[in-house]
PDB file of C-alpha atoms in Angstrom:
ATOM      1  CA  UNK W   1      70.701  95.332  81.024  1.00  0.00           C
ATOM      2  CA  UNK W   2      70.886  92.526  83.567  1.00  0.00           C
ATOM      3  CA  UNK W   3      73.755  90.093  83.744  1.00  0.00           C
ATOM      4  CA  UNK W   4      73.460  86.593  85.113  1.00  0.00           C
ATOM      5  CA  UNK W   5      73.997  86.382  88.883  1.00  0.00           C
ATOM      6  CA  UNK W   6      74.860  90.111  89.145  1.00  0.00           C
ATOM      7  CA  UNK W   7      72.782  92.296  91.441  1.00  0.00           C
ATOM      8  CA  UNK W   8      71.680  95.826  90.619  1.00  0.00           C
ATOM      9  CA  UNK W   9      70.165  98.456  92.901  1.00  0.00           C
ATOM     10  CA  UNK W  10      66.875  99.997  91.821  1.00  0.00           C
ATOM     11  CA  UNK W  11      64.758 102.646  93.553  1.00  0.00           C
ATOM     12  CA  UNK W  12      61.597 100.873  92.378  1.00  0.00           C
ATOM     13  CA  UNK W  13      59.000  99.386  94.687  1.00  0.00           C
ATOM     14  CA  UNK W  14      58.240  95.701  95.104  1.00  0.00           C
ATOM     15  CA  UNK W  15      54.853  94.865  93.625  1.00  0.00           C
ATOM     16  CA  UNK W  16      54.329  91.874  95.930  1.00  0.00           C
ATOM     17  CA  UNK W  17      54.886  93.723  99.195  1.00  0.00           C
ATOM     18  CA  UNK W  18      53.535  90.804 101.234  1.00  0.00           C
ATOM     19  CA  UNK W  19      56.229  88.418  99.898  1.00  0.00           C
ATOM     20  CA  UNK W  20      59.006  90.880  99.068  1.00  0.00           C
ATOM     21  CA  UNK W  21      59.619  89.107  95.768  1.00  0.00           C
ATOM     22  CA  UNK W  22      58.731  89.784  92.140  1.00  0.00           C
ATOM     23  CA  UNK W  23      59.455  87.236  89.406  1.00  0.00           C
ATOM     24  CA  UNK W  24      58.972  87.589  85.675  1.00  0.00           C
ATOM     25  CA  UNK W  25      60.143  85.951  82.449  1.00  0.00           C
ATOM     26  CA  UNK W  26      60.287  88.753  79.859  1.00  0.00           C
ATOM     27  CA  UNK W  27      62.561  87.081  77.323  1.00  0.00           C
ATOM     28  CA  UNK W  28      64.380  83.962  76.219  1.00  0.00           C
ATOM     29  CA  UNK W  29      67.587  83.090  74.385  1.00  0.00           C
ATOM     30  CA  UNK W  30      68.314  80.306  71.940  1.00  0.00           C
ATOM     31  CA  UNK W  31      71.651  78.600  72.656  1.00  0.00           C
ATOM     32  CA  UNK W  32      73.019  76.853  69.583  1.00  0.00           C
ATOM     33  CA  UNK W  33      75.404  73.927  70.049  1.00  0.00           C
ATOM     34  CA  UNK W  34      77.364  71.833  67.589  1.00  0.00           C
ATOM     35  CA  UNK W  35      75.615  70.506  64.491  1.00  0.00           C
ATOM     36  CA  UNK W  36      71.845  70.496  65.101  1.00  0.00           C
ATOM     37  CA  UNK W  37      72.041  70.540  68.923  1.00  0.00           C
ATOM     38  CA  UNK W  38      70.910  73.450  71.053  1.00  0.00           C
ATOM     39  CA  UNK W  39      68.474  74.539  73.727  1.00  0.00           C
ATOM     40  CA  UNK W  40      66.475  77.525  74.906  1.00  0.00           C
ATOM     41  CA  UNK W  41      67.171  79.439  78.112  1.00  0.00           C
ATOM     42  CA  UNK W  42      64.434  81.517  79.707  1.00  0.00           C
ATOM     43  CA  UNK W  43      65.562  84.687  81.484  1.00  0.00           C
ATOM     44  CA  UNK W  44      63.953  85.013  84.902  1.00  0.00           C
ATOM     45  CA  UNK W  45      64.150  88.514  86.375  1.00  0.00           C
ATOM     46  CA  UNK W  46      64.237  88.594  90.178  1.00  0.00           C
ATOM     47  CA  UNK W  47      63.408  91.802  92.052  1.00  0.00           C
ATOM     48  CA  UNK W  48      63.463  91.383  95.812  1.00  0.00           C
ATOM     49  CA  UNK W  49      64.157  92.817  99.215  1.00  0.00           C
ATOM     50  CA  UNK W  50      64.401  89.403 100.900  1.00  0.00           C
ATOM     51  CA  UNK W  51      67.504  89.019 103.066  1.00  0.00           C
ATOM     52  CA  UNK W  52      68.281  85.653 101.481  1.00  0.00           C
ATOM     53  CA  UNK W  53      69.349  87.416  98.292  1.00  0.00           C
ATOM     54  CA  UNK W  54      71.439  90.138  99.936  1.00  0.00           C
ATOM     55  CA  UNK W  55      74.932  90.404 101.319  1.00  0.00           C
ATOM     56  CA  UNK W  56      75.932  91.890 104.660  1.00  0.00           C
ATOM     57  CA  UNK W  57      76.540  95.257 102.953  1.00  0.00           C
ATOM     58  CA  UNK W  58      72.901  95.634 101.948  1.00  0.00           C
ATOM     59  CA  UNK W  59      70.379  97.535 104.023  1.00  0.00           C
ATOM     60  CA  UNK W  60      67.015  95.957 104.934  1.00  0.00           C
ATOM     61  CA  UNK W  61      65.181  98.412 102.682  1.00  0.00           C
ATOM     62  CA  UNK W  62      67.469  97.821  99.684  1.00  0.00           C
ATOM     63  CA  UNK W  63      65.886  96.294  96.603  1.00  0.00           C
ATOM     64  CA  UNK W  64      68.128  94.110  94.454  1.00  0.00           C
ATOM     65  CA  UNK W  65      67.551  92.845  90.949  1.00  0.00           C
ATOM     66  CA  UNK W  66      69.295  90.052  89.072  1.00  0.00           C
ATOM     67  CA  UNK W  67      68.640  87.526  86.365  1.00  0.00           C
ATOM     68  CA  UNK W  68      68.941  83.755  86.175  1.00  0.00           C
ATOM     69  CA  UNK W  69      68.759  81.698  82.998  1.00  0.00           C
ATOM     70  CA  UNK W  70      66.935  78.366  83.175  1.00  0.00           C
ATOM     71  CA  UNK W  71      66.076  75.634  80.708  1.00  0.00           C
ATOM     72  CA  UNK W  72      62.633  74.075  80.323  1.00  0.00           C
ATOM     73  CA  UNK W  73      63.724  70.960  82.246  1.00  0.00           C
ATOM     74  CA  UNK W  74      64.936  73.038  85.215  1.00  0.00           C
ATOM     75  CA  UNK W  75      61.700  75.015  85.436  1.00  0.00           C
ATOM     76  CA  UNK W  76      59.722  71.803  85.050  1.00  0.00           C
ATOM     77  CA  UNK W  77      61.635  70.236  87.957  1.00  0.00           C
ATOM     78  CA  UNK W  78      60.945  73.247  90.189  1.00  0.00           C
ATOM     79  CA  UNK W  79      57.266  73.158  89.218  1.00  0.00           C
ATOM     80  CA  UNK W  80      56.881  69.502  90.198  1.00  0.00           C
ATOM     81  CA  UNK W  81      58.829  69.963  93.448  1.00  0.00           C
ATOM     82  CA  UNK W  82      56.637  72.880  94.484  1.00  0.00           C
ATOM     83  CA  UNK W  83      53.333  71.213  93.577  1.00  0.00           C
ATOM     84  CA  UNK W  84      54.397  68.055  95.422  1.00  0.00           C
ATOM     85  CA  UNK W  85      55.378  69.864  98.614  1.00  0.00           C
ATOM     86  CA  UNK W  86      52.649  72.518  98.477  1.00  0.00           C
ATOM     87  CA  UNK W  87      49.592  70.754  96.994  1.00  0.00           C
ATOM     88  CA  UNK W  88      47.356  73.571  98.213  1.00  0.00           C
ATOM     89  CA  UNK W  89      49.124  76.038  95.909  1.00  0.00           C
ATOM     90  CA  UNK W  90      47.256  76.791  92.711  1.00  0.00           C
ATOM     91  CA  UNK W  91      49.769  77.279  89.907  1.00  0.00           C
ATOM     92  CA  UNK W  92      49.056  77.793  86.204  1.00  0.00           C
ATOM     93  CA  UNK W  93      49.517  74.802  83.939  1.00  0.00           C
ATOM     94  CA  UNK W  94      53.002  73.831  82.814  1.00  0.00           C
ATOM     95  CA  UNK W  95      53.701  74.119  79.058  1.00  0.00           C
ATOM     96  CA  UNK W  96      53.331  70.813  77.265  1.00  0.00           C
ATOM     97  CA  UNK W  97      56.344  68.857  76.112  1.00  0.00           C
ATOM     98  CA  UNK W  98      56.891  68.493  72.381  1.00  0.00           C
ATOM     99  CA  UNK W  99      59.567  66.670  70.432  1.00  0.00           C
ATOM    100  CA  UNK W 100      60.356  69.533  68.081  1.00  0.00           C
ATOM    101  CA  UNK W 101      60.044  73.080  69.398  1.00  0.00           C
ATOM    102  CA  UNK W 102      59.291  75.902  67.000  1.00  0.00           C
ATOM    103  CA  UNK W 103      59.410  79.653  67.458  1.00  0.00           C
ATOM    104  CA  UNK W 104      55.719  79.816  68.343  1.00  0.00           C
ATOM    105  CA  UNK W 105      56.169  77.057  70.963  1.00  0.00           C
ATOM    106  CA  UNK W 106      59.032  78.965  72.588  1.00  0.00           C
ATOM    107  CA  UNK W 107      56.994  82.174  72.728  1.00  0.00           C
ATOM    108  CA  UNK W 108      54.076  80.289  74.248  1.00  0.00           C
ATOM    109  CA  UNK W 109      56.343  78.665  76.830  1.00  0.00           C
ATOM    110  CA  UNK W 110      57.850  81.997  77.821  1.00  0.00           C
ATOM    111  CA  UNK W 111      54.394  83.475  78.401  1.00  0.00           C
ATOM    112  CA  UNK W 112      53.303  80.457  80.463  1.00  0.00           C
ATOM    113  CA  UNK W 113      56.545  80.454  82.478  1.00  0.00           C
ATOM    114  CA  UNK W 114      55.990  84.158  83.115  1.00  0.00           C
ATOM    115  CA  UNK W 115      52.523  83.421  84.550  1.00  0.00           C
ATOM    116  CA  UNK W 116      53.926  80.585  86.677  1.00  0.00           C
ATOM    117  CA  UNK W 117      56.738  82.716  88.121  1.00  0.00           C
ATOM    118  CA  UNK W 118      54.375  85.596  88.872  1.00  0.00           C
ATOM    119  CA  UNK W 119      52.053  83.173  90.651  1.00  0.00           C
ATOM    120  CA  UNK W 120      54.946  81.728  92.683  1.00  0.00           C
ATOM    121  CA  UNK W 121      56.154  85.176  93.751  1.00  0.00           C
ATOM    122  CA  UNK W 122      52.665  86.088  95.019  1.00  0.00           C
ATOM    123  CA  UNK W 123      52.407  83.030  97.282  1.00  0.00           C
ATOM    124  CA  UNK W 124      54.048  83.535 100.693  1.00  0.00           C
ATOM    125  CA  UNK W 125      54.907  79.859 101.132  1.00  0.00           C
ATOM    126  CA  UNK W 126      56.310  79.392  97.636  1.00  0.00           C
ATOM    127  CA  UNK W 127      58.200  82.701  97.565  1.00  0.00           C
ATOM    128  CA  UNK W 128      60.314  81.733 100.568  1.00  0.00           C
ATOM    129  CA  UNK W 129      60.476  77.989  99.947  1.00  0.00           C
ATOM    130  CA  UNK W 130      63.911  76.311  99.965  1.00  0.00           C
ATOM    131  CA  UNK W 131      63.094  74.840  96.557  1.00  0.00           C
ATOM    132  CA  UNK W 132      62.706  78.286  95.003  1.00  0.00           C
ATOM    133  CA  UNK W 133      65.707  79.770  96.813  1.00  0.00           C
ATOM    134  CA  UNK W 134      67.880  76.929  95.548  1.00  0.00           C
ATOM    135  CA  UNK W 135      66.435  77.331  92.049  1.00  0.00           C
ATOM    136  CA  UNK W 136      67.313  81.036  92.026  1.00  0.00           C
ATOM    137  CA  UNK W 137      70.860  80.355  93.152  1.00  0.00           C
ATOM    138  CA  UNK W 138      70.845  81.188  96.843  1.00  0.00           C
ATOM    139  CA  UNK W 139      71.468  78.847  99.785  1.00  0.00           C
ATOM    140  CA  UNK W 140      69.985  80.949 102.523  1.00  0.00           C
ATOM    141  CA  UNK W 141      69.124  78.034 104.800  1.00  0.00           C
ATOM    142  CA  UNK W 142      72.649  76.650 104.748  1.00  0.00           C
ATOM    143  CA  UNK W 143      74.524  79.939 104.460  1.00  0.00           C
ATOM    144  CA  UNK W 144      74.323  80.671 108.186  1.00  0.00           C
ATOM    145  CA  UNK W 145      75.320  77.156 109.163  1.00  0.00           C
ATOM    146  CA  UNK W 146      78.098  77.137 106.594  1.00  0.00           C
ATOM    147  CA  UNK W 147      79.455  80.440 107.850  1.00  0.00           C
ATOM    148  CA  UNK W 148      79.235  79.282 111.432  1.00  0.00           C
ATOM    149  CA  UNK W 149      81.188  76.140 110.714  1.00  0.00           C
ATOM    150  CA  UNK W 150      83.861  77.991 108.797  1.00  0.00           C
ATOM    151  CA  UNK W 151      84.300  80.817 111.284  1.00  0.00           C
ATOM    152  CA  UNK W 152      85.671  79.109 114.433  1.00  0.00           C
ATOM    153  CA  UNK W 153      86.375  81.258 117.464  1.00  0.00           C
ATOM    154  CA  UNK W 154      89.855  81.885 118.867  1.00  0.00           C
ATOM    155  CA  UNK W 155      89.568  78.981 121.276  1.00  0.00           C
ATOM    156  CA  UNK W 156      88.878  76.531 118.477  1.00  0.00           C
ATOM    157  CA  UNK W 157      91.784  77.954 116.481  1.00  0.00           C
ATOM    158  CA  UNK W 158      94.094  77.547 119.470  1.00  0.00           C
ATOM    159  CA  UNK W 159      92.942  73.963 119.947  1.00  0.00           C
ATOM    160  CA  UNK W 160      93.624  73.235 116.291  1.00  0.00           C
ATOM    161  CA  UNK W 161      97.095  74.809 116.527  1.00  0.00           C
ATOM    162  CA  UNK W 162      97.887  72.869 119.701  1.00  0.00           C
ATOM    163  CA  UNK W 163      96.739  69.662 118.077  1.00  0.00           C
ATOM    164  CA  UNK W 164      98.986  70.394 115.122  1.00  0.00           C
ATOM    165  CA  UNK W 165     101.956  71.070 117.421  1.00  0.00           C
ATOM    166  CA  UNK W 166     101.298  67.915 119.414  1.00  0.00           C
ATOM    167  CA  UNK W 167     101.093  65.985 116.190  1.00  0.00           C
ATOM    168  CA  UNK W 168     104.527  67.165 115.110  1.00  0.00           C
ATOM    169  CA  UNK W 169     105.982  66.508 118.569  1.00  0.00           C
ATOM    170  CA  UNK W 170     104.688  62.984 118.514  1.00  0.00           C
ATOM    171  CA  UNK W 171     106.129  62.529 115.063  1.00  0.00           C
ATOM    172  CA  UNK W 172     109.575  63.837 116.038  1.00  0.00           C
ATOM    173  CA  UNK W 173     110.119  61.501 118.995  1.00  0.00           C
ATOM    174  CA  UNK W 174     110.060  58.210 117.101  1.00  0.00           C
ATOM    175  CA  UNK W 175     112.075  59.841 114.333  1.00  0.00           C
ATOM    176  CA  UNK W 176     114.913  60.716 116.756  1.00  0.00           C
ATOM    177  CA  UNK W 177     114.906  57.245 118.254  1.00  0.00           C
ATOM    178  CA  UNK W 178     114.948  55.597 114.864  1.00  0.00           C
ATOM    179  CA  UNK W 179     117.774  57.881 113.757  1.00  0.00           C
ATOM    180  CA  UNK W 180     119.850  56.992 116.832  1.00  0.00           C
ATOM    181  CA  UNK W 181     119.219  53.302 116.310  1.00  0.00           C
ATOM    182  CA  UNK W 182     120.155  53.541 112.653  1.00  0.00           C
ATOM    183  CA  UNK W 183     123.386  55.387 113.525  1.00  0.00           C
ATOM    184  CA  UNK W 184     124.265  52.733 116.105  1.00  0.00           C
ATOM    185  CA  UNK W 185     123.564  49.978 113.597  1.00  0.00           C
ATOM    186  CA  UNK W 186     125.772  51.659 111.006  1.00  0.00           C
ATOM    187  CA  UNK W 187     128.609  52.036 113.514  1.00  0.00           C
ATOM    188  CA  UNK W 188     128.213  48.410 114.588  1.00  0.00           C
ATOM    189  CA  UNK W 189     128.317  47.217 110.980  1.00  0.00           C
ATOM    190  CA  UNK W 190     131.385  49.366 110.257  1.00  0.00           C
ATOM    191  CA  UNK W 191     133.152  47.979 113.348  1.00  0.00           C
ATOM    192  CA  UNK W 192     132.389  44.393 112.321  1.00  0.00           C
ATOM    193  CA  UNK W 193     133.671  45.099 108.800  1.00  0.00           C
ATOM    194  CA  UNK W 194     136.895  46.595 110.227  1.00  0.00           C
ATOM    195  CA  UNK W 195     137.445  43.525 112.463  1.00  0.00           C
ATOM    196  CA  UNK W 196     136.935  41.223 109.489  1.00  0.00           C
ATOM    197  CA  UNK W 197     139.450  43.237 107.444  1.00  0.00           C
ATOM    198  CA  UNK W 198     142.016  43.030 110.295  1.00  0.00           C
ATOM    199  CA  UNK W 199     141.580  39.257 110.489  1.00  0.00           C
ATOM    200  CA  UNK W 200     142.200  38.958 106.761  1.00  0.00           C
ATOM    201  CA  UNK W 201     145.377  41.066 107.005  1.00  0.00           C
ATOM    202  CA  UNK W 202     146.754  39.155 110.025  1.00  0.00           C
ATOM    203  CA  UNK W 203     145.989  35.755 108.537  1.00  0.00           C
ATOM    204  CA  UNK W 204     145.905  36.091 104.746  1.00  0.00           C
ATOM    205  CA  UNK W 205     146.405  32.337 104.273  1.00  0.00           C
ATOM    206  CA  UNK W 206     143.877  31.327 106.925  1.00  0.00           C
ATOM    207  CA  UNK W 207     146.460  29.360 108.928  1.00  0.00           C
ATOM    208  CA  UNK W 208     145.430  30.640 112.356  1.00  0.00           C
ATOM    209  CA  UNK W 209     142.764  28.518 114.011  1.00  0.00           C
ATOM    210  CA  UNK W 210     140.533  29.517 116.908  1.00  0.00           C
TER     211      UNK W 210
END
């Protein structure tokens, strides 16, 4: 049994050898919410040898399989994005929208989604499109850039460390000066207070004039 977003290894062959991707929608699941709310999720099985769906541990010849669950609205969005960007692609019709969905409607939608996904996986442009990769949960186009940005070399690390050290050095200097000034001010205030106290003791009646 397939679990969402978990890959399994299978010795089976890819049917669409020219695209390296097989898509199918064999089943669906009704998700019941509170009261009368709920929705239907369609299980899309992905079988592929495309590098975009593999980790560094996988071999080029490895075939991985996983499942993603999508609602009607999500599949509809993908459908419109693909037909808009690839008008030359000939995809089966999208299931019609209805206000109240019955069991027969859900079964019909699953069958139509299955035909759509199979058609997408057979088309070389659609099978490797960023829209589909994003829909299936991978970010292949940004994964390399993201990794590159988050894996700085030793020189960049040293620069960052030096900048951090310089930052703290710059912070310490004004702190020391301000501390010295504050100490001097405190001493000055204490000295003035002592002189005032001495004047009061020497001339408690305020007779002495200056």
